[in-house]
Every structure is written in C-alpha cells, then in structure tokens.
XYZ file of N, CA and C in Angstrom:
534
model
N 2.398 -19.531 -2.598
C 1.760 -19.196 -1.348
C 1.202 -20.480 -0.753
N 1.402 -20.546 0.913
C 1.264 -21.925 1.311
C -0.606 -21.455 0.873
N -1.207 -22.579 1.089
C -2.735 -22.200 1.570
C -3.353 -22.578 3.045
N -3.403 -22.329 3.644
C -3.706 -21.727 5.412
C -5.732 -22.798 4.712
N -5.864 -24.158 5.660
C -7.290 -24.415 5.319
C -8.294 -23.667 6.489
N -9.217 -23.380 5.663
C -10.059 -23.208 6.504
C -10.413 -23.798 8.016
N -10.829 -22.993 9.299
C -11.390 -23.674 10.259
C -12.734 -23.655 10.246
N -13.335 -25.086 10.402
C -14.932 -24.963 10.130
C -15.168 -24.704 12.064
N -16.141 -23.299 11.468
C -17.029 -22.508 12.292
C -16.066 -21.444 12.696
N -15.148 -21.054 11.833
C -14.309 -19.546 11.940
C -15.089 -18.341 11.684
N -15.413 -17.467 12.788
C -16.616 -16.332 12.196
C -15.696 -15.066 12.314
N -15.514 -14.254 10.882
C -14.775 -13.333 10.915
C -16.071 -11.743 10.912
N -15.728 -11.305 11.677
C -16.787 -10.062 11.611
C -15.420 -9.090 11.498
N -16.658 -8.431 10.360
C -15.857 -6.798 9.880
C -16.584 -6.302 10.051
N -15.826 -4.746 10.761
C -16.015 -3.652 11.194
C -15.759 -2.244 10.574
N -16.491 -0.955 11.048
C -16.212 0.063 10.278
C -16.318 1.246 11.105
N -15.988 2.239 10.826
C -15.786 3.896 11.247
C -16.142 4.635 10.190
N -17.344 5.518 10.003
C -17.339 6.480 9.004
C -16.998 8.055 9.860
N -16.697 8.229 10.715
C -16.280 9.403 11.007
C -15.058 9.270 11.970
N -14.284 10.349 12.146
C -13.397 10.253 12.998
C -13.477 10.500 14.255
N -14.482 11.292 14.354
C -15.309 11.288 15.604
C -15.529 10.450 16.583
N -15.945 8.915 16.132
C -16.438 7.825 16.366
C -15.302 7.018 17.632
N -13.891 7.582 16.850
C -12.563 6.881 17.747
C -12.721 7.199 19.196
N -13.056 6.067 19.897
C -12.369 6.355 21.479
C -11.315 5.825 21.613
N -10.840 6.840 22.043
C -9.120 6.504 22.511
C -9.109 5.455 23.950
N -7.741 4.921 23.591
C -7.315 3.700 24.690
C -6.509 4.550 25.767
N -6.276 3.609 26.957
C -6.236 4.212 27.757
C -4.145 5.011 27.059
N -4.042 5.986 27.648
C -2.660 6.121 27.275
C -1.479 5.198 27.513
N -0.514 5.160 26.357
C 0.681 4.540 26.610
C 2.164 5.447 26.244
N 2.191 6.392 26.435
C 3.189 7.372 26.248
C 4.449 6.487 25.680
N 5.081 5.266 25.819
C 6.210 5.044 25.147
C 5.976 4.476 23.774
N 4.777 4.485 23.545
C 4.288 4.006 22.163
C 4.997 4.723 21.440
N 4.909 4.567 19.583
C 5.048 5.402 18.863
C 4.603 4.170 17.344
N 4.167 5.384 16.270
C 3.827 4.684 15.421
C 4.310 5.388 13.920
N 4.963 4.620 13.135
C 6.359 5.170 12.287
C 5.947 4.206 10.955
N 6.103 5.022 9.548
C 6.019 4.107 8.473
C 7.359 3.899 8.584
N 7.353 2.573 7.689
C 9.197 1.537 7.564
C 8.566 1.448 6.334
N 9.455 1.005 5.523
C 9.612 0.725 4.373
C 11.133 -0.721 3.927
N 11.229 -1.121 5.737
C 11.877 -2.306 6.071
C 11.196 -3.274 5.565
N 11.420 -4.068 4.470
C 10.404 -5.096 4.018
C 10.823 -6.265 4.784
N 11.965 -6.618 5.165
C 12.554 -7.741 5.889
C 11.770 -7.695 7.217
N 11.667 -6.687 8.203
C 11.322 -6.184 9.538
C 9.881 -6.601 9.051
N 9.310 -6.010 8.457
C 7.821 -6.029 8.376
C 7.572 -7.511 8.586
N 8.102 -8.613 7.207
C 7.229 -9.580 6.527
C 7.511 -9.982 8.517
N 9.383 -9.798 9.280
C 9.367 -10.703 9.976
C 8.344 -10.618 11.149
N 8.081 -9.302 11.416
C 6.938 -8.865 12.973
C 5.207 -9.402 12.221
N 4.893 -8.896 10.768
C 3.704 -9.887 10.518
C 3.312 -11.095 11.145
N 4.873 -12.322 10.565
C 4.469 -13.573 10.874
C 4.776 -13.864 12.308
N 5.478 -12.562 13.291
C 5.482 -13.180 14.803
C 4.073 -13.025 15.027
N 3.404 -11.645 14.847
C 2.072 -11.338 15.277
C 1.029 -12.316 14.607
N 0.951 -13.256 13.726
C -0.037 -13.645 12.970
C 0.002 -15.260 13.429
N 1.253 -15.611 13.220
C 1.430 -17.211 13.171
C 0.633 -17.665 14.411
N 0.936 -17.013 15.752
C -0.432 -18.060 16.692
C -1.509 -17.914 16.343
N -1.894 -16.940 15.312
C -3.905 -17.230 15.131
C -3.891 -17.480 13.624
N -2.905 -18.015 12.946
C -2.989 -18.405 11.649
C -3.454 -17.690 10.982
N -2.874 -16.528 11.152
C -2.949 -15.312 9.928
C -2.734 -16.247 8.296
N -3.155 -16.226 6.728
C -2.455 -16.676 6.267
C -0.560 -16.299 5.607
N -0.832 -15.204 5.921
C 0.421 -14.563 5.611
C 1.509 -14.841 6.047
N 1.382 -15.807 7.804
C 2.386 -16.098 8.720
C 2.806 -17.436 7.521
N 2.851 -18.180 6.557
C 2.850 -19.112 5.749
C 3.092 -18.764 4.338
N 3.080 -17.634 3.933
C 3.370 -17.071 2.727
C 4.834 -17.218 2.021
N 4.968 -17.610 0.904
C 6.030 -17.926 0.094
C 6.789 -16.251 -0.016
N 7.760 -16.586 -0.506
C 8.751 -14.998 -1.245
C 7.913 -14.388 -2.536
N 7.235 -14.901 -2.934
C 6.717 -14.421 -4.218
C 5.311 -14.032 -3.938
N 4.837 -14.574 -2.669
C 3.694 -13.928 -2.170
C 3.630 -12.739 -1.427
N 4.699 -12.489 -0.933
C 5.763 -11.254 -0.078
C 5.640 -10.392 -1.003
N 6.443 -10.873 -2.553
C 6.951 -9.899 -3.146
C 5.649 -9.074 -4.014
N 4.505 -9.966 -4.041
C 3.679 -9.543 -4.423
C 2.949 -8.450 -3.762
N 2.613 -9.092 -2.387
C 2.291 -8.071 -1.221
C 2.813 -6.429 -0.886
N 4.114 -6.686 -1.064
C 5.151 -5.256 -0.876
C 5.000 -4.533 -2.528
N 4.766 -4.996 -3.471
C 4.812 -4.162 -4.834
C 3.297 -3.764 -5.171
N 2.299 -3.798 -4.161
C 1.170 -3.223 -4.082
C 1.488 -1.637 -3.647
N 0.966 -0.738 -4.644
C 1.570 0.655 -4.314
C 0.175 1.061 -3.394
N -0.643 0.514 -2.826
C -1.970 1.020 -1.969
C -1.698 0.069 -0.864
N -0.227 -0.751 -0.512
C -0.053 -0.856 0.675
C 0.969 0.555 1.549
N 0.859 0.227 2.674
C 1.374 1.150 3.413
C 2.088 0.040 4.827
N 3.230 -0.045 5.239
C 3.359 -0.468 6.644
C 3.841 0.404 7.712
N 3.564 0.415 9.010
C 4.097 0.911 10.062
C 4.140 -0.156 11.268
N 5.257 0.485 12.125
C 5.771 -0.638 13.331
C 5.183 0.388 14.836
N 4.530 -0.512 15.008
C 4.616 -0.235 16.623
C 5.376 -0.518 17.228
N 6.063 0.766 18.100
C 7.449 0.690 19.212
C 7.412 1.293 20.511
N 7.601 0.696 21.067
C 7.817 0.226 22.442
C 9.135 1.063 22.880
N 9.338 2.219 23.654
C 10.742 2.557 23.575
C 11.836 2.252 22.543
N 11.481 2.021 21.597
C 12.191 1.677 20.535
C 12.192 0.135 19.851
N 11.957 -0.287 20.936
C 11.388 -1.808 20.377
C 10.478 -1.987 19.325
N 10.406 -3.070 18.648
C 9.124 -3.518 18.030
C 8.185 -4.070 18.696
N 6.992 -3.775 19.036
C 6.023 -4.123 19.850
C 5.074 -4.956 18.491
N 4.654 -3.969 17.612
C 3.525 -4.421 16.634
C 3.556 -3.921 15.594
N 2.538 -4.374 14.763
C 2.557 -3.838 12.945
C 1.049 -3.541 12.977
N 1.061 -2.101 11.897
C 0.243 -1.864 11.207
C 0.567 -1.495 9.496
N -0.729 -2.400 9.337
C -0.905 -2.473 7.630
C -1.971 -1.858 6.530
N -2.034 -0.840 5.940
C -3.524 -0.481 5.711
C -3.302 -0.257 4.133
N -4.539 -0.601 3.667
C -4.720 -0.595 2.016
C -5.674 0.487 1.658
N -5.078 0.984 0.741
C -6.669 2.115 0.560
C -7.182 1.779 -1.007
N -8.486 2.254 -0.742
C -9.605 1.785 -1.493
C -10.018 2.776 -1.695
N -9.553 3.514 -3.098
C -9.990 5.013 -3.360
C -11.428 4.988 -4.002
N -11.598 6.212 -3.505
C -11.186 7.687 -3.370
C -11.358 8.093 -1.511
N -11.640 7.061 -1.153
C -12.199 7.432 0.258
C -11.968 6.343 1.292
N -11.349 4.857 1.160
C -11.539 4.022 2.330
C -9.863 3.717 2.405
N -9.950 3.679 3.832
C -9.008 2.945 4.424
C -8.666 1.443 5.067
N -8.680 0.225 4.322
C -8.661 -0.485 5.252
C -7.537 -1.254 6.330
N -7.667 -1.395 6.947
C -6.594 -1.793 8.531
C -6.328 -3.426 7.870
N -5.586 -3.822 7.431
C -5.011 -5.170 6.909
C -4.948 -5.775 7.973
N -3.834 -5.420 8.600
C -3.159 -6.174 9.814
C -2.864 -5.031 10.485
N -2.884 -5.574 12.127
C -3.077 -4.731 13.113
C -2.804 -5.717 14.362
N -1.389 -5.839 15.036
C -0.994 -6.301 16.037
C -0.038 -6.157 16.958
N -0.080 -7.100 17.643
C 1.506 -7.086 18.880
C 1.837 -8.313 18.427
N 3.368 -8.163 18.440
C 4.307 -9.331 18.654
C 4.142 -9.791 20.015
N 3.921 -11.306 20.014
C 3.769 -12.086 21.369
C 4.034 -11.639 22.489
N 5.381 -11.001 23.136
C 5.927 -10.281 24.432
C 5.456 -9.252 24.369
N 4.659 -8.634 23.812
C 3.643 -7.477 24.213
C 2.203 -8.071 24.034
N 2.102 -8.601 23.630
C 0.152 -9.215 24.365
C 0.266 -9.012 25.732
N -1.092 -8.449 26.134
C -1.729 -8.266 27.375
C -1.157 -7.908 28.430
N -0.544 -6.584 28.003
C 0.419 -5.794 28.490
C -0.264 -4.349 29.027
N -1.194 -4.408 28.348
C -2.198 -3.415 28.311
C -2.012 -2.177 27.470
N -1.150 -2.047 25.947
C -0.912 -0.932 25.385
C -1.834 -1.689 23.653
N -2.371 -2.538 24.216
C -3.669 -2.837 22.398
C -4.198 -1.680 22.581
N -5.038 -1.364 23.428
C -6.201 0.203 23.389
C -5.100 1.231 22.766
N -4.019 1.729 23.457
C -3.495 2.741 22.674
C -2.871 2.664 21.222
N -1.968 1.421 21.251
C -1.787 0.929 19.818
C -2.687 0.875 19.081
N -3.927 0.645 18.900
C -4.860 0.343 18.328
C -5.331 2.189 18.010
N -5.521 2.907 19.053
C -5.611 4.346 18.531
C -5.026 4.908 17.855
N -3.656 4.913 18.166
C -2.645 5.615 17.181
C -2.990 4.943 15.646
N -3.257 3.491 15.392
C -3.586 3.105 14.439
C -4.316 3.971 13.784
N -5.638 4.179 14.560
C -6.616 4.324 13.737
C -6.630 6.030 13.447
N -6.001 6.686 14.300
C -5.664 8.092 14.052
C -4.911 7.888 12.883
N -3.934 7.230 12.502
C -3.319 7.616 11.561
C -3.757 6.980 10.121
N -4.963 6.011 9.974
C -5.452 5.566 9.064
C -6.848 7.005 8.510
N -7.019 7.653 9.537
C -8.131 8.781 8.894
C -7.272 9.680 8.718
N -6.390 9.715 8.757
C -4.967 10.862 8.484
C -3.988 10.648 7.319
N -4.214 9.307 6.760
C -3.723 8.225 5.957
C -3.258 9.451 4.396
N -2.005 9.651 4.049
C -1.668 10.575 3.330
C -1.489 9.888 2.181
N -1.820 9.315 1.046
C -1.872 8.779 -0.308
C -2.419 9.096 -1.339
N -1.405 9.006 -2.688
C -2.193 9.856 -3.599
C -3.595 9.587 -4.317
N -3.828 8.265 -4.005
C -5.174 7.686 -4.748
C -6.393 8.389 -3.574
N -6.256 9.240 -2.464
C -6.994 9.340 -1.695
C -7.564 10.805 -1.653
N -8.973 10.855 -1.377
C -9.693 12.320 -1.794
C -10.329 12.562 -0.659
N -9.198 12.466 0.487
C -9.921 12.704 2.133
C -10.222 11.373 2.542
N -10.133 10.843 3.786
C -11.061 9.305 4.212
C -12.165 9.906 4.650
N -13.324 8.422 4.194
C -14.576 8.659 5.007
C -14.782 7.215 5.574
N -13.948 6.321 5.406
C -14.300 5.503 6.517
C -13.261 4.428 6.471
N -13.279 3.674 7.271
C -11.604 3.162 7.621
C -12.461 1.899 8.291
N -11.932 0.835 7.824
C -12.490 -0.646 8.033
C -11.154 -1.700 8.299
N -12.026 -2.829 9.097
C -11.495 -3.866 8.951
C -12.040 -5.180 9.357
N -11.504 -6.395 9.335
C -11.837 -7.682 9.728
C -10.958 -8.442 10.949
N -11.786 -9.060 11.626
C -11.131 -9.891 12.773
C -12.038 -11.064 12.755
N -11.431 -12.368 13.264
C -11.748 -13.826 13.067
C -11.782 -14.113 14.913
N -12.429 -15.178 14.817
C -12.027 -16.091 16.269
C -11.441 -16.531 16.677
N -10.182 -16.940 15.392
C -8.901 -17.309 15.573
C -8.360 -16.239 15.999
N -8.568 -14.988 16.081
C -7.240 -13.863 16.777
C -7.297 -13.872 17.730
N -6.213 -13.273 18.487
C -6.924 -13.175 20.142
C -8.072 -12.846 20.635
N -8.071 -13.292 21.770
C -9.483 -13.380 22.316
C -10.230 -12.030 22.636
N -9.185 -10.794 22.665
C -9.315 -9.598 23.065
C -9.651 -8.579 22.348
N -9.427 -9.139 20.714
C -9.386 -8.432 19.236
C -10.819 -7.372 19.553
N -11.421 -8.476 19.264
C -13.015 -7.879 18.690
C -13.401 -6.875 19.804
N -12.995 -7.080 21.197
C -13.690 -5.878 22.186
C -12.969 -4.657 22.000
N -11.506 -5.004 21.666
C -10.536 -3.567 21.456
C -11.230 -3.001 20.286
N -11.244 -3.555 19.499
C -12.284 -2.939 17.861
C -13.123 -2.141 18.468
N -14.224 -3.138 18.805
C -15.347 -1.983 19.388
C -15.364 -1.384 20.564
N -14.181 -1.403 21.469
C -14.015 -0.203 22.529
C -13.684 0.872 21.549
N -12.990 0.951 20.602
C -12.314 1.965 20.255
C -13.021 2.980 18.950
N -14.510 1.916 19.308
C -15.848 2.978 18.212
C -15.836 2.066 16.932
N -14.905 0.786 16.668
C -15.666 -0.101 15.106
C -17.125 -0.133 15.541
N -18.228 -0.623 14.535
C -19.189 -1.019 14.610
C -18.971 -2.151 13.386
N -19.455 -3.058 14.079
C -19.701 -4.443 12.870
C -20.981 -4.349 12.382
N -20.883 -5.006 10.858
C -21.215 -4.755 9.944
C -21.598 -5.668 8.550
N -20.749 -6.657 9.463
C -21.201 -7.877 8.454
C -20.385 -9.151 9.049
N -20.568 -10.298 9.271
C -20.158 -11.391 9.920
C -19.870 -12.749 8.537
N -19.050 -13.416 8.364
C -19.401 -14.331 8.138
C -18.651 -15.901 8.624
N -18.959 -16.882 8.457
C -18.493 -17.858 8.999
C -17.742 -18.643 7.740
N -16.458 -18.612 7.940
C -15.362 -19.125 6.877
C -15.193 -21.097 7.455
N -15.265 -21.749 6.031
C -14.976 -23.234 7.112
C -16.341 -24.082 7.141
N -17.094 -23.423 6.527
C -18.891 -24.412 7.125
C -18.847 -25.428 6.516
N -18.632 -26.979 7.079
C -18.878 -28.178 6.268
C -20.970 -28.310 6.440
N -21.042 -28.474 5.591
C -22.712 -28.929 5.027
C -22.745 -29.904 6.344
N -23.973 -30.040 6.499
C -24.531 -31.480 6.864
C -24.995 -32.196 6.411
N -24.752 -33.153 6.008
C -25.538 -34.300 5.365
C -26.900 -34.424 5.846
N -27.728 -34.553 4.521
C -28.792 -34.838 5.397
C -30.017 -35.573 4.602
C-alpha cells in the first residue's frame, strides 16, 4: 500500500445519525439509482476516479491492499447511476450489532456539481439504515468522516442531509518549536 502523507492542518470531522428520522432528503433526482455490484474491477476503478483529486488514500493503493479491502466480509459496495451511467460509489462497513459506517461516498468527476450530491447522498443514507447484513441486529446509527481535502461541498451535504458532527480532528500537525 502506497502511504498517502499527511497534510499538516487537514481537519477531518466525523459525523453521525442515530435515527432515521434525522435524514433530510436532497432535492430529487429521479434518474438516480443505487445498486450493490460485487464488480471489484468497476468499484476499485470509480473509488480512485472519485478519491484521487482529494487524495483519498485508497486512490494509491497497491493489489494486495484491494485484495485485502474486497475480502472484508463487513464491506458492502454500491454504484451510483446516472441513467445507467456510473455517476458515484458507495461503501459502508458495519460495526455490529448496530452501526453502519459510510466509508466512501462520491461522484466521479463529470458529475460534481451537477446538483444530484443531495439526492445521491440520500439514497445513500436510506439504504445504509436499511443496510441488510448478517452481523447486524437492526441499525441505530450510521456514521462517517469527511476531511478538507474533499470537496468543498462535502461537509454542508453531510449536514444538510441531518449528520451532526461529533468529533473533529486535525491529521498532519507539525509541533512548533519552541
């Protein structure tokens, strides 16, 4: 696995949902749709389109870091599509008996700021409290993390869509001498 260095003063805040309630939906995008694959080729390749401009580390990941990734039986992937297109990926890990978390969650470049993140981002999260796995005893809350490196738009779609943050930290801090 390559190693992706730190950016000093990268502040990643994670976010959370304990009810399903909480989801506000984006505005509608009717040609959306959101589908598990079990395409490992498709996946690793829409990951590293969606990741590599904000230096996901995964957009840099070796085959054996892949292969590690995909033989996790508490991963799950699905593709966001666009009339049939690939628009984006969703990735979620669960953390039994009760959490869901949102790994990765994006658009491939020619769909940024298109205006279908709010709905992509719903269907996401509808289907992460809906999340059907056997290590799972119902969800009660469905999480995730976003950095400053992601788009600039990340963190407001999060919390338009009902995250509440929850813990911040800053990845990258060189000391000061002093």
């Amino acid at each position: 696995m390559t190693v992706v260095e730190p950016v000093p003063g990268e502040v990643v805040t994670f976010l959370e949902m304990t009810s399903p309630d909480q989801l506000r939906a984006g505005r509608a995008a009717p040609r959306l749709t959101l589908a598990a694959t079990d395409d490992e080729a498709l996946v690793r390749t829409t990951i590293v389109r969606v990741g590599a401009p904000y230096r996901w580390p995964s957009a840099t990941w070796s085959d054996m870091a892949w292969a590690d990734w995909f033989a996790d039986p508490r991963r799950q992937s699905f593709l966001v599509r666009a009339d049939g297109d690939v628009a984006g990926i969703l990735e979620t890990t669960v953390h039994p008996p009760w959490e869901v978390e949102i790994v990765s969650f994006g658009l491939v470049p020619e769909y940024v700021a298109t205006g279908i993140g709010g709905h992509a981002l719903t269907l996401a999260v509808r289907l992460a409290w809906n999340l059907d796995h056997p290590t799972l005893n119902g969800v009660q809350r469905v999480w995730l993390h976003t950095s400053t490196l992601d788009h600039p738009n990340a963190l407001a779609n999060y919390r338009a869509r009902g995250f509440r943050p929850y813990r911040t930290q800053t990845r990258g801090h060189v000391p000061s001498s002093g």
